[in-house]
Amino acid sequence: MWRRKKTEKTNQSETNIFPLKVDALEKFFKEKFNYHDDLKFTKYTVNKKKVAVFYIDYLIEGNKLGQIIEPLVDLNPEIDLTNKNLLNELPYSSGTSTNTIEDIHKKLIIGFVFIYIEMEKAVLAYPFSMKETRSVEKAETESLVLGSKIAFSESILINMNVIRWQINSTDLVFEKFTVGTQAPREVRIVYMKSIANEDDVNTMRQRIQELDVDQIEGTIVLKQYLEDSQMNLFPQFDETELPDRLAYNVTRGKIGVLVDGSPTSFTAPATLFSFLESTEDLYMRWQAGSFLRILRFLAMIFSILVTPTYVAAATYQYAIIPSQLLISIGQSRAAVPFPPIFEALLLEFLIELLREAGARLPTKVGQTMGIVGGIVIGQAAVEAGLTSNILIIVVAMSALSSFTTPSYLFGTTIRLIRFPLIILAGLLGLAGIVFGLCWLIIHVLRLTSLGRPYLVPIYPLRLADFNKVFFRTPFSFVSKRAKSYRPKDLLRFNKKDAKQKRDIDE
């Protein structure tokens, strides 16, 4: 189990071995731990006392090290060399005292420098860690025409700074956690204290605190640990690499999560329709923003149903096809020896191969592979009699529709749903599609995100939230936050005051 109550550890590494000689301390560290080849252990004599400075070389900033060594060796000879006096004399206020080997070990491997005065009961620790990170760059997986283009980086400090740019409010909270027993990582939950629902904050906090794993590889991995159900196909938290998307969700009452070393974040609770929203909709006129949201919703349905419907119609339900189109389909499939279900699965498989190959190859080569590969393989498949022209058009339209989804993970879900529906359509016709859709709807109705219904505002019905999900209205009409997330403060502004338009001379 990855969620379990943590037990207290009582082993030798947590014991206090101080005071002891400097030579004995060096021998202890190099025998006890696995990083003895990388441990730099330097000894000095200051004011007639032996002093040891030890650290792992490649984890610290070298320029800061010299700024602490020089004041140490040039210390006033009249000063009694103790931990308390040395903390006051060195030009860094971030120094702390620690006396357990477990704490020293944890800090040593994240870039702390330690100073030990012989026969003292503790060591002094200074955070001089060096982290290699990217600067703030343009988003790659979530492309925008309008709005902020910057993306998260691997540094959680930079990410928190960028979010502060977006939300300049004293109400913003960054709550800190550490996850991982073997390779700990810093995790932050982000929320607006006066807006976010307290139950949601407590639920997220509890799930993170109860998480007992050796390590997490990144934000998306942590998201899978924290989701309400790990056995279903649909993502239950909304992931993003855009700080402005995270800021938009947080100011609406959701909870964001950041992980150190990961250039993405996620927000919760989420709904099925959250994955079809884009912050770009806010920067357009409300008519254009509404059109794009409706277009994405229809594209999702089209992507799921168009290929299975073709397979069902071409296999069983010929009567639903117009006569002229039926003739064209018959002529196109005259040379194809395979049934429509095999034909459709083959083309869908080829499309997925091209998509995956294009994503894994270098950018310029990948684009060429996607375009040229699709044209060449499609034309060759038709000439070889493996498939028909009409099915190539149908599958291509289905693939294009799946690309309209702003969320990459949700787009992957849509692609995977098509395959079982195609199989059901080939076996049972339209009845198989209806059976598959009924099962899918029942499954989605049972899903929750952080304990909230996944299909809200459709189920349970929240008509007041429709203009925040399916379409947009002018900003002056959206005076309240979505009731679906049950924020503490529902009101965004006073609607009556917003409608009052005054000239400068009034």
Short mmCIF file of C-alpha atoms in Angstrom, two decimals:
data_model
loop_
_atom_site.label_atom_id
_atom_site.label_comp_id
_atom_site.label_asym_id
_atom_site.label_seq_id
_atom_site.Cartn_x
_atom_site.Cartn_y
_atom_site.Cartn_z
CA MET A 1 0.00 0.00 0.00
CA TRP A 2 1.27 3.48 -0.85
CA ARG A 3 -1.06 5.13 1.67
CA ARG A 4 -0.40 3.97 5.17
CA LYS A 5 0.30 5.37 8.57
CA LYS A 6 3.93 6.27 8.92
CA THR A 7 5.77 4.55 11.74
CA GLU A 8 8.46 6.07 13.87
CA LYS A 9 11.97 5.03 12.97
CA THR A 10 14.45 4.39 15.71
CA ASN A 11 17.78 3.49 14.25
CA GLN A 12 21.37 4.47 14.77
CA SER A 13 21.29 7.22 12.12
CA GLU A 14 18.99 9.31 14.34
CA THR A 15 21.30 9.20 17.38
CA ASN A 16 23.35 12.12 18.63
CA ILE A 17 27.04 11.19 18.45
CA PHE A 18 28.34 14.58 19.59
CA PRO A 19 30.66 15.72 21.07
CA LEU A 20 33.66 14.02 19.43
CA LYS A 21 37.00 14.70 17.78
CA VAL A 22 37.19 16.12 14.24
CA ASP A 23 39.12 13.06 12.99
CA ALA A 24 36.51 10.75 14.50
CA LEU A 25 33.72 12.69 12.76
CA GLU A 26 35.44 12.38 9.37
CA LYS A 27 35.95 8.65 9.83
CA PHE A 28 32.31 8.21 10.89
CA PHE A 29 30.89 9.93 7.80
CA LYS A 30 33.16 8.20 5.30
CA GLU A 31 32.40 4.77 6.75
CA LYS A 32 28.72 5.28 7.46
CA PHE A 33 27.40 6.71 4.19
CA ASN A 34 27.78 5.93 0.49
CA TYR A 35 28.99 9.34 -0.69
CA HIS A 36 32.45 9.19 0.92
CA ASP A 37 34.19 9.67 -2.47
CA ASP A 38 32.33 12.94 -3.02
CA LEU A 39 32.53 14.26 0.54
CA LYS A 40 34.91 17.21 0.91
CA PHE A 41 36.20 17.32 4.49
CA THR A 42 38.58 20.23 5.21
CA LYS A 43 40.20 20.89 8.59
CA TYR A 44 41.33 24.26 9.97
CA THR A 45 42.79 25.53 13.21
CA VAL A 46 40.96 28.64 14.40
CA ASN A 47 41.68 30.29 17.75
CA LYS A 48 43.56 27.18 18.88
CA LYS A 49 40.60 24.90 18.14
CA LYS A 50 40.17 22.37 15.34
CA VAL A 51 37.34 23.20 12.94
CA ALA A 52 36.00 20.97 10.15
CA VAL A 53 34.13 22.19 7.07
CA PHE A 54 32.45 19.41 5.09
CA TYR A 55 30.07 19.28 2.11
CA ILE A 56 29.45 17.52 -1.20
CA ASP A 57 31.31 19.53 -3.81
CA TYR A 58 29.00 19.30 -6.83
CA LEU A 59 25.88 20.24 -4.84
CA ILE A 60 26.95 23.67 -3.61
CA GLU A 61 27.70 27.09 -5.11
CA GLY A 62 31.49 27.46 -4.97
CA ASN A 63 31.49 31.27 -4.84
CA LYS A 64 29.46 31.26 -1.61
CA LEU A 65 31.82 28.78 0.01
CA GLY A 66 34.75 31.20 -0.17
CA GLN A 67 32.60 33.91 1.43
CA ILE A 68 32.18 31.78 4.54
CA ILE A 69 35.67 30.21 4.73
CA GLU A 70 37.53 33.55 4.72
CA PRO A 71 35.66 35.05 7.72
CA LEU A 72 36.13 31.74 9.53
CA VAL A 73 39.91 31.54 9.22
CA ASP A 74 40.31 35.32 9.82
CA LEU A 75 38.19 35.28 12.96
CA ASN A 76 39.22 37.64 15.74
CA PRO A 77 41.62 35.69 18.03
CA GLU A 78 39.98 37.14 21.12
CA ILE A 79 36.60 35.52 20.35
CA ASP A 80 35.82 32.33 22.22
CA LEU A 81 35.09 29.84 19.42
CA THR A 82 31.67 28.32 20.12
CA ASN A 83 28.68 27.59 17.93
CA LYS A 84 26.73 30.53 19.34
CA ASN A 85 29.56 33.03 18.77
CA LEU A 86 30.34 31.69 15.31
CA LEU A 87 26.71 32.07 14.20
CA ASN A 88 26.94 35.74 15.16
CA GLU A 89 30.29 36.33 13.46
CA LEU A 90 29.74 34.69 10.07
CA PRO A 91 28.01 36.94 7.46
CA TYR A 92 25.03 34.64 6.85
CA SER A 93 21.79 34.75 8.81
CA SER A 94 20.58 31.43 7.38
CA GLY A 95 22.82 29.29 9.57
CA THR A 96 21.20 26.75 11.88
CA SER A 97 22.38 24.28 14.49
CA THR A 98 21.70 20.54 14.33
CA ASN A 99 22.98 17.53 16.26
CA THR A 100 21.39 14.39 14.75
CA ILE A 101 23.09 12.36 12.05
CA GLU A 102 19.78 11.84 10.24
CA ASP A 103 19.25 15.59 9.86
CA ILE A 104 22.85 16.15 8.78
CA HIS A 105 22.55 13.40 6.19
CA LYS A 106 19.35 14.83 4.71
CA LYS A 107 20.77 18.33 4.46
CA LEU A 108 24.15 17.19 3.15
CA ILE A 109 22.64 15.58 0.03
CA ILE A 110 20.63 18.69 -0.86
CA GLY A 111 23.58 21.11 -0.80
CA PHE A 112 24.23 22.25 2.78
CA VAL A 113 27.71 23.20 4.07
CA PHE A 114 28.51 22.16 7.65
CA ILE A 115 30.95 23.63 10.16
CA TYR A 116 31.96 21.62 13.20
CA ILE A 117 33.99 22.96 16.10
CA GLU A 118 35.78 20.11 17.87
CA MET A 119 34.02 18.79 20.98
CA GLU A 120 30.91 20.96 20.44
CA LYS A 121 27.50 19.29 20.90
CA ALA A 122 26.18 20.26 17.44
CA VAL A 123 27.23 21.33 13.95
CA LEU A 124 26.33 24.52 12.05
CA ALA A 125 24.50 24.12 8.73
CA TYR A 126 24.34 26.67 5.88
CA PRO A 127 22.15 26.21 2.74
CA PHE A 128 24.46 26.81 -0.23
CA SER A 129 22.72 24.44 -2.64
CA MET A 130 23.17 24.85 -6.38
CA LYS A 131 20.33 23.79 -8.69
CA GLU A 132 20.58 23.64 -12.47
CA THR A 133 17.28 24.85 -13.92
CA ARG A 134 15.91 26.29 -17.14
CA SER A 135 14.91 29.91 -17.29
CA VAL A 136 11.29 30.80 -17.95
CA GLU A 137 10.54 29.81 -21.54
CA LYS A 138 7.65 29.56 -23.96
CA ALA A 139 5.15 26.75 -23.46
CA GLU A 140 5.57 23.81 -25.85
CA THR A 141 2.68 21.39 -25.32
CA GLU A 142 -0.04 24.01 -24.70
CA SER A 143 0.13 26.43 -27.62
CA LEU A 144 -1.65 29.79 -27.36
CA VAL A 145 -2.26 32.55 -29.89
CA LEU A 146 -3.40 35.09 -27.28
CA GLY A 147 -2.40 35.45 -23.65
CA SER A 148 0.73 34.78 -21.65
CA LYS A 149 3.25 32.48 -23.35
CA ILE A 150 5.56 31.68 -20.43
CA ALA A 151 5.66 28.17 -18.99
CA PHE A 152 6.71 26.61 -15.71
CA SER A 153 10.35 25.55 -15.24
CA GLU A 154 11.88 22.79 -13.11
CA SER A 155 12.55 25.16 -10.20
CA ILE A 156 9.69 25.38 -7.72
CA LEU A 157 11.00 28.75 -6.51
CA ILE A 158 10.81 30.21 -10.02
CA ASN A 159 7.34 28.73 -10.46
CA MET A 160 6.13 30.26 -7.20
CA ASN A 161 7.60 33.59 -8.26
CA VAL A 162 5.75 33.47 -11.60
CA ILE A 163 2.47 32.66 -9.86
CA ARG A 164 3.03 35.64 -7.57
CA TRP A 165 3.30 37.78 -10.71
CA GLN A 166 -0.06 36.42 -11.82
CA ILE A 167 -1.80 36.70 -8.42
CA ASN A 168 -0.51 39.71 -6.50
CA SER A 169 -2.56 39.07 -3.36
CA THR A 170 -1.76 38.54 0.30
CA ASP A 171 -4.57 35.96 0.29
CA LEU A 172 -2.49 33.54 -1.82
CA VAL A 173 -1.14 30.57 0.17
CA PHE A 174 1.79 28.26 -0.69
CA GLU A 175 1.61 25.34 1.75
CA LYS A 176 4.77 23.22 1.93
CA PHE A 177 5.08 19.42 2.14
CA THR A 178 7.85 16.86 1.60
CA VAL A 179 7.02 13.62 -0.25
CA GLY A 180 9.33 10.61 -0.66
CA THR A 181 11.28 8.55 1.84
CA GLN A 182 14.30 7.66 -0.33
CA ALA A 183 14.36 10.73 -2.60
CA PRO A 184 12.34 13.52 -0.90
CA ARG A 185 10.81 16.26 -3.03
CA GLU A 186 9.24 19.53 -2.04
CA VAL A 187 5.53 19.81 -2.83
CA ARG A 188 3.42 22.94 -2.54
CA ILE A 189 -0.34 23.30 -2.61
CA VAL A 190 -1.55 26.69 -3.87
CA TYR A 191 -4.91 28.22 -3.03
CA MET A 192 -6.70 31.45 -2.12
CA LYS A 193 -7.45 31.31 1.58
CA SER A 194 -10.69 33.34 1.42
CA ILE A 195 -12.02 31.56 -1.70
CA ALA A 196 -11.01 27.88 -1.74
CA ASN A 197 -13.38 25.43 -0.09
CA GLU A 198 -11.93 24.34 3.25
CA ASP A 199 -13.02 20.72 2.76
CA ASP A 200 -11.16 20.54 -0.56
CA VAL A 201 -8.01 22.01 1.00
CA ASN A 202 -8.16 19.55 3.88
CA THR A 203 -8.72 16.62 1.52
CA MET A 204 -5.73 17.55 -0.64
CA ARG A 205 -3.59 18.17 2.44
CA GLN A 206 -4.55 14.83 3.96
CA ARG A 207 -3.84 12.85 0.77
CA ILE A 208 -0.38 14.37 0.45
CA GLN A 209 0.46 13.85 4.12
CA GLU A 210 -0.66 10.21 4.03
CA LEU A 211 1.31 9.47 0.87
CA ASP A 212 4.11 7.09 1.84
CA VAL A 213 6.26 6.24 -1.19
CA ASP A 214 9.99 6.06 -1.77
CA GLN A 215 9.95 8.76 -4.47
CA ILE A 216 7.80 10.64 -6.96
CA GLU A 217 9.14 11.26 -10.46
CA GLY A 218 7.16 14.44 -11.07
CA THR A 219 3.85 16.26 -10.93
CA ILE A 220 1.99 13.89 -13.26
CA VAL A 221 3.09 10.89 -11.18
CA LEU A 222 1.99 12.59 -7.95
CA LYS A 223 -1.34 13.38 -9.61
CA GLN A 224 -1.95 9.68 -10.27
CA TYR A 225 -1.24 8.84 -6.61
CA LEU A 226 -3.67 11.49 -5.35
CA GLU A 227 -6.58 10.94 -7.75
CA ASP A 228 -9.85 9.54 -6.44
CA SER A 229 -9.52 6.38 -8.57
CA GLN A 230 -6.43 5.03 -10.32
CA MET A 231 -8.30 2.31 -12.24
CA ASN A 232 -10.23 4.46 -14.72
CA LEU A 233 -9.10 6.01 -17.96
CA PHE A 234 -10.17 9.61 -17.39
CA PRO A 235 -7.79 12.09 -15.73
CA GLN A 236 -9.39 13.52 -12.60
CA PHE A 237 -7.06 16.47 -12.03
CA ASP A 238 -6.37 19.16 -14.62
CA GLU A 239 -2.67 19.33 -15.49
CA THR A 240 -1.03 22.37 -17.12
CA GLU A 241 2.36 23.89 -17.89
CA LEU A 242 0.95 27.44 -18.06
CA PRO A 243 1.14 29.65 -14.93
CA ASP A 244 -1.78 31.79 -16.10
CA ARG A 245 -4.03 28.73 -16.41
CA LEU A 246 -3.11 27.71 -12.86
CA ALA A 247 -3.72 31.26 -11.65
CA TYR A 248 -7.11 31.35 -13.40
CA ASN A 249 -8.20 28.11 -11.70
CA VAL A 250 -6.89 29.12 -8.27
CA THR A 251 -8.75 32.45 -8.31
CA ARG A 252 -11.93 30.51 -9.13
CA GLY A 253 -11.61 28.46 -5.95
CA LYS A 254 -9.57 25.45 -7.08
CA ILE A 255 -6.38 24.10 -5.50
CA GLY A 256 -3.10 23.96 -7.39
CA VAL A 257 -0.13 21.65 -6.74
CA LEU A 258 3.53 22.26 -7.62
CA VAL A 259 6.41 19.78 -7.36
CA ASP A 260 10.07 20.75 -7.25
CA GLY A 261 11.88 19.54 -10.37
CA SER A 262 8.74 19.30 -12.51
CA PRO A 263 7.73 21.85 -15.18
CA THR A 264 4.00 21.13 -14.85
CA SER A 265 1.31 21.57 -12.24
CA PHE A 266 -2.25 20.38 -11.70
CA THR A 267 -5.43 21.76 -10.19
CA ALA A 268 -8.36 20.12 -8.42
CA PRO A 269 -11.23 19.54 -8.29
CA ALA A 270 -11.73 19.15 -12.05
CA THR A 271 -14.67 18.19 -14.21
CA LEU A 272 -14.92 16.55 -17.62
CA PHE A 273 -15.48 19.98 -19.13
CA SER A 274 -12.43 21.55 -17.45
CA PHE A 275 -10.24 19.75 -19.99
CA LEU A 276 -12.05 21.50 -22.86
CA GLU A 277 -11.44 25.00 -21.49
CA SER A 278 -8.55 27.22 -22.48
CA THR A 279 -7.44 30.53 -20.98
CA GLU A 280 -7.24 31.77 -24.55
CA ASP A 281 -11.07 31.90 -24.52
CA LEU A 282 -10.87 34.73 -21.99
CA TYR A 283 -8.77 36.94 -24.26
CA MET A 284 -11.24 36.73 -27.15
CA ARG A 285 -14.59 38.37 -27.56
CA TRP A 286 -17.20 36.39 -25.71
CA GLN A 287 -18.87 35.31 -28.96
CA ALA A 288 -15.61 33.84 -30.32
CA GLY A 289 -14.75 32.26 -26.96
CA SER A 290 -18.17 30.60 -26.79
CA PHE A 291 -17.84 29.33 -30.35
CA LEU A 292 -14.47 27.70 -29.63
CA ARG A 293 -15.71 26.01 -26.45
CA ILE A 294 -18.74 24.59 -28.23
CA LEU A 295 -16.49 23.55 -31.14
CA ARG A 296 -14.20 21.58 -28.81
CA PHE A 297 -17.16 19.87 -27.17
CA LEU A 298 -18.60 18.84 -30.54
CA ALA A 299 -15.13 17.79 -31.76
CA MET A 300 -14.77 15.48 -28.73
CA ILE A 301 -18.09 13.78 -29.55
CA PHE A 302 -17.23 13.63 -33.26
CA SER A 303 -13.80 12.12 -32.59
CA ILE A 304 -15.31 9.37 -30.44
CA LEU A 305 -18.26 8.44 -32.69
CA VAL A 306 -17.45 9.08 -36.35
CA THR A 307 -15.24 6.02 -37.04
CA PRO A 308 -17.42 3.53 -35.04
CA THR A 309 -20.52 4.90 -36.84
CA TYR A 310 -18.89 4.30 -40.23
CA VAL A 311 -17.98 0.74 -39.23
CA ALA A 312 -21.53 0.02 -37.99
CA ALA A 313 -23.15 1.53 -41.08
CA ALA A 314 -20.82 -0.21 -43.54
CA THR A 315 -21.23 -3.57 -41.77
CA TYR A 316 -24.90 -3.75 -40.73
CA GLN A 317 -26.97 -0.56 -41.07
CA TYR A 318 -26.74 0.21 -44.80
CA ALA A 319 -30.17 1.88 -44.68
CA ILE A 320 -28.92 4.94 -42.77
CA ILE A 321 -26.47 5.81 -45.57
CA PRO A 322 -27.83 8.01 -48.43
CA SER A 323 -28.08 6.14 -51.75
CA GLN A 324 -25.50 8.19 -53.64
CA LEU A 325 -23.01 7.93 -50.77
CA LEU A 326 -23.67 4.20 -50.46
CA ILE A 327 -22.72 3.76 -54.12
CA SER A 328 -19.47 5.68 -53.54
CA ILE A 329 -18.65 3.59 -50.47
CA GLY A 330 -19.38 0.37 -52.39
CA GLN A 331 -17.11 1.40 -55.26
CA SER A 332 -14.37 2.50 -52.85
CA ARG A 333 -14.50 -0.80 -50.93
CA ALA A 334 -14.85 -3.04 -54.00
CA ALA A 335 -11.15 -3.91 -54.00
CA VAL A 336 -10.79 -4.19 -50.20
CA PRO A 337 -10.81 -7.84 -49.04
CA PHE A 338 -11.19 -7.04 -45.32
CA PRO A 339 -14.33 -6.26 -43.29
CA PRO A 340 -14.80 -2.61 -42.19
CA ILE A 341 -13.81 -3.34 -38.56
CA PHE A 342 -10.38 -4.64 -39.57
CA GLU A 343 -9.96 -1.82 -42.05
CA ALA A 344 -10.79 0.83 -39.43
CA LEU A 345 -8.56 -0.69 -36.74
CA LEU A 346 -5.67 -0.89 -39.20
CA LEU A 347 -5.95 2.78 -40.15
CA GLU A 348 -6.38 3.92 -36.56
CA PHE A 349 -3.28 1.90 -35.64
CA LEU A 350 -1.29 3.53 -38.46
CA ILE A 351 -2.43 7.00 -37.36
CA GLU A 352 -1.28 6.28 -33.80
CA LEU A 353 2.08 5.02 -35.09
CA LEU A 354 2.61 8.21 -37.11
CA ARG A 355 1.56 10.37 -34.16
CA GLU A 356 3.92 8.62 -31.75
CA ALA A 357 6.82 8.60 -34.22
CA GLY A 358 6.34 12.32 -34.90
CA ALA A 359 6.36 13.08 -31.15
CA ARG A 360 9.55 11.10 -30.47
CA LEU A 361 11.62 12.35 -33.41
CA PRO A 362 13.36 15.76 -33.46
CA THR A 363 10.93 18.60 -34.15
CA LYS A 364 11.65 19.25 -37.82
CA VAL A 365 11.97 15.55 -38.68
CA GLY A 366 8.83 14.76 -36.68
CA GLN A 367 6.73 17.30 -38.60
CA THR A 368 7.97 15.88 -41.90
CA MET A 369 7.25 12.33 -40.75
CA GLY A 370 3.68 13.23 -39.80
CA ILE A 371 2.81 14.98 -43.06
CA VAL A 372 4.74 12.92 -45.61
CA GLY A 373 4.15 9.62 -43.78
CA GLY A 374 0.40 10.20 -43.66
CA ILE A 375 0.17 11.04 -47.36
CA VAL A 376 2.49 8.27 -48.60
CA ILE A 377 1.14 5.48 -46.39
CA GLY A 378 -2.49 6.50 -46.97
CA GLN A 379 -2.11 6.55 -50.75
CA ALA A 380 -0.14 3.30 -50.76
CA ALA A 381 -2.78 1.61 -48.56
CA VAL A 382 -5.56 2.59 -51.01
CA GLU A 383 -3.61 1.44 -54.08
CA ALA A 384 -2.75 -1.84 -52.35
CA GLY A 385 -6.42 -2.48 -51.62
CA LEU A 386 -5.96 -2.47 -47.84
CA THR A 387 -8.45 0.32 -47.23
CA SER A 388 -10.83 2.71 -48.95
CA ASN A 389 -10.55 6.42 -49.69
CA ILE A 390 -13.63 7.28 -47.67
CA LEU A 391 -12.37 5.58 -44.52
CA ILE A 392 -9.08 7.49 -44.78
CA ILE A 393 -11.09 10.74 -44.77
CA VAL A 394 -13.17 9.56 -41.79
CA VAL A 395 -10.14 8.52 -39.72
CA ALA A 396 -8.28 11.73 -40.60
CA MET A 397 -11.25 13.85 -39.47
CA SER A 398 -11.46 11.85 -36.26
CA ALA A 399 -7.74 12.37 -35.57
CA LEU A 400 -7.98 16.12 -36.27
CA SER A 401 -10.92 16.42 -33.88
CA SER A 402 -8.92 14.85 -31.05
CA PHE A 403 -6.20 17.52 -31.49
CA THR A 404 -8.61 20.32 -30.55
CA THR A 405 -8.52 19.31 -26.87
CA PRO A 406 -6.22 21.69 -24.89
CA SER A 407 -5.23 18.89 -22.47
CA TYR A 408 -2.83 16.32 -23.91
CA LEU A 409 -3.79 13.63 -21.37
CA PHE A 410 -7.49 14.09 -22.04
CA GLY A 411 -6.85 13.93 -25.80
CA THR A 412 -5.11 10.60 -25.24
CA THR A 413 -8.18 9.37 -23.36
CA ILE A 414 -10.43 10.27 -26.29
CA ARG A 415 -8.16 8.38 -28.69
CA LEU A 416 -8.22 5.25 -26.55
CA ILE A 417 -12.02 5.29 -26.18
CA ARG A 418 -12.42 4.95 -29.96
CA PHE A 419 -10.88 1.48 -30.13
CA PRO A 420 -13.40 -0.43 -27.96
CA LEU A 421 -16.25 1.46 -29.65
CA ILE A 422 -14.96 0.41 -33.09
CA ILE A 423 -14.84 -3.22 -31.95
CA LEU A 424 -18.39 -3.02 -30.53
CA ALA A 425 -19.61 -1.38 -33.75
CA GLY A 426 -18.03 -4.14 -35.84
CA LEU A 427 -19.59 -6.88 -33.70
CA LEU A 428 -23.05 -5.45 -32.90
CA GLY A 429 -23.55 -2.46 -35.19
CA LEU A 430 -25.30 0.64 -33.84
CA ALA A 431 -26.53 -1.41 -30.86
CA GLY A 432 -22.89 -1.96 -29.89
CA ILE A 433 -22.21 1.80 -30.05
CA VAL A 434 -25.26 2.52 -27.89
CA PHE A 435 -24.16 -0.14 -25.40
CA GLY A 436 -20.64 1.30 -25.27
CA LEU A 437 -21.89 4.87 -24.81
CA CYS A 438 -24.29 3.82 -22.03
CA TRP A 439 -21.47 2.07 -20.19
CA LEU A 440 -19.24 5.15 -20.71
CA ILE A 441 -21.87 7.55 -19.38
CA ILE A 442 -22.53 5.38 -16.31
CA HIS A 443 -18.80 5.16 -15.67
CA VAL A 444 -18.33 8.94 -15.90
CA LEU A 445 -21.35 9.58 -13.68
CA ARG A 446 -19.68 7.57 -10.91
CA LEU A 447 -16.37 9.45 -11.15
CA THR A 448 -15.34 12.12 -8.67
CA SER A 449 -12.48 14.60 -8.47
CA LEU A 450 -11.37 15.40 -4.93
CA GLY A 451 -14.77 14.11 -3.86
CA ARG A 452 -16.69 16.40 -6.24
CA PRO A 453 -18.91 15.05 -9.09
CA TYR A 454 -17.05 14.72 -12.38
CA LEU A 455 -19.98 15.73 -14.62
CA VAL A 456 -21.06 18.86 -12.78
CA PRO A 457 -22.82 21.15 -13.86
CA ILE A 458 -24.82 18.56 -15.84
CA TYR A 459 -24.96 16.09 -12.95
CA PRO A 460 -25.90 17.36 -10.48
CA LEU A 461 -27.61 20.06 -12.52
CA ARG A 462 -26.28 23.60 -12.00
CA LEU A 463 -27.88 25.80 -14.65
CA ALA A 464 -26.21 28.91 -13.21
CA ASP A 465 -22.76 27.49 -14.11
CA PHE A 466 -23.50 26.77 -17.78
CA ASN A 467 -22.15 30.18 -18.87
CA LYS A 468 -18.83 29.34 -17.17
CA VAL A 469 -18.46 25.90 -18.75
CA PHE A 470 -20.15 25.47 -22.14
CA PHE A 471 -20.11 29.05 -23.38
CA ARG A 472 -19.02 32.53 -22.37
CA THR A 473 -21.00 35.64 -21.57
CA PRO A 474 -19.68 39.22 -21.23
CA PHE A 475 -17.58 39.68 -18.11
CA SER A 476 -20.09 42.11 -16.60
CA PHE A 477 -22.61 39.25 -16.42
CA VAL A 478 -20.27 36.84 -14.59
CA SER A 479 -20.46 38.39 -11.14
CA LYS A 480 -20.32 35.06 -9.30
CA ARG A 481 -17.89 32.16 -9.22
CA ALA A 482 -19.01 28.69 -10.22
CA LYS A 483 -21.22 27.13 -7.55
CA SER A 484 -19.98 23.69 -8.63
CA TYR A 485 -16.72 24.13 -6.68
CA ARG A 486 -18.47 25.55 -3.59
CA PRO A 487 -16.06 28.43 -2.95
CA LYS A 488 -16.14 30.29 0.35
CA ASP A 489 -16.69 33.61 -1.39
CA LEU A 490 -19.14 33.19 -4.26
CA LEU A 491 -19.29 36.87 -5.27
CA ARG A 492 -16.60 38.26 -7.60
CA PHE A 493 -18.01 41.79 -7.83
CA ASN A 494 -21.23 43.72 -7.36
CA LYS A 495 -23.26 43.34 -10.53
CA LYS A 496 -25.25 46.55 -10.04
CA ASP A 497 -22.11 48.66 -9.64
CA ALA A 498 -20.53 47.06 -12.70
CA LYS A 499 -23.43 48.09 -14.92
CA GLN A 500 -23.14 51.76 -13.97
CA LYS A 501 -21.23 53.54 -16.72
CA ARG A 502 -20.08 57.05 -15.92
CA ASP A 503 -18.30 59.63 -17.99
CA ILE A 504 -15.24 61.39 -16.71
CA ASP A 505 -17.14 64.61 -16.05
CA GLU A 506 -19.78 62.97 -13.83
#
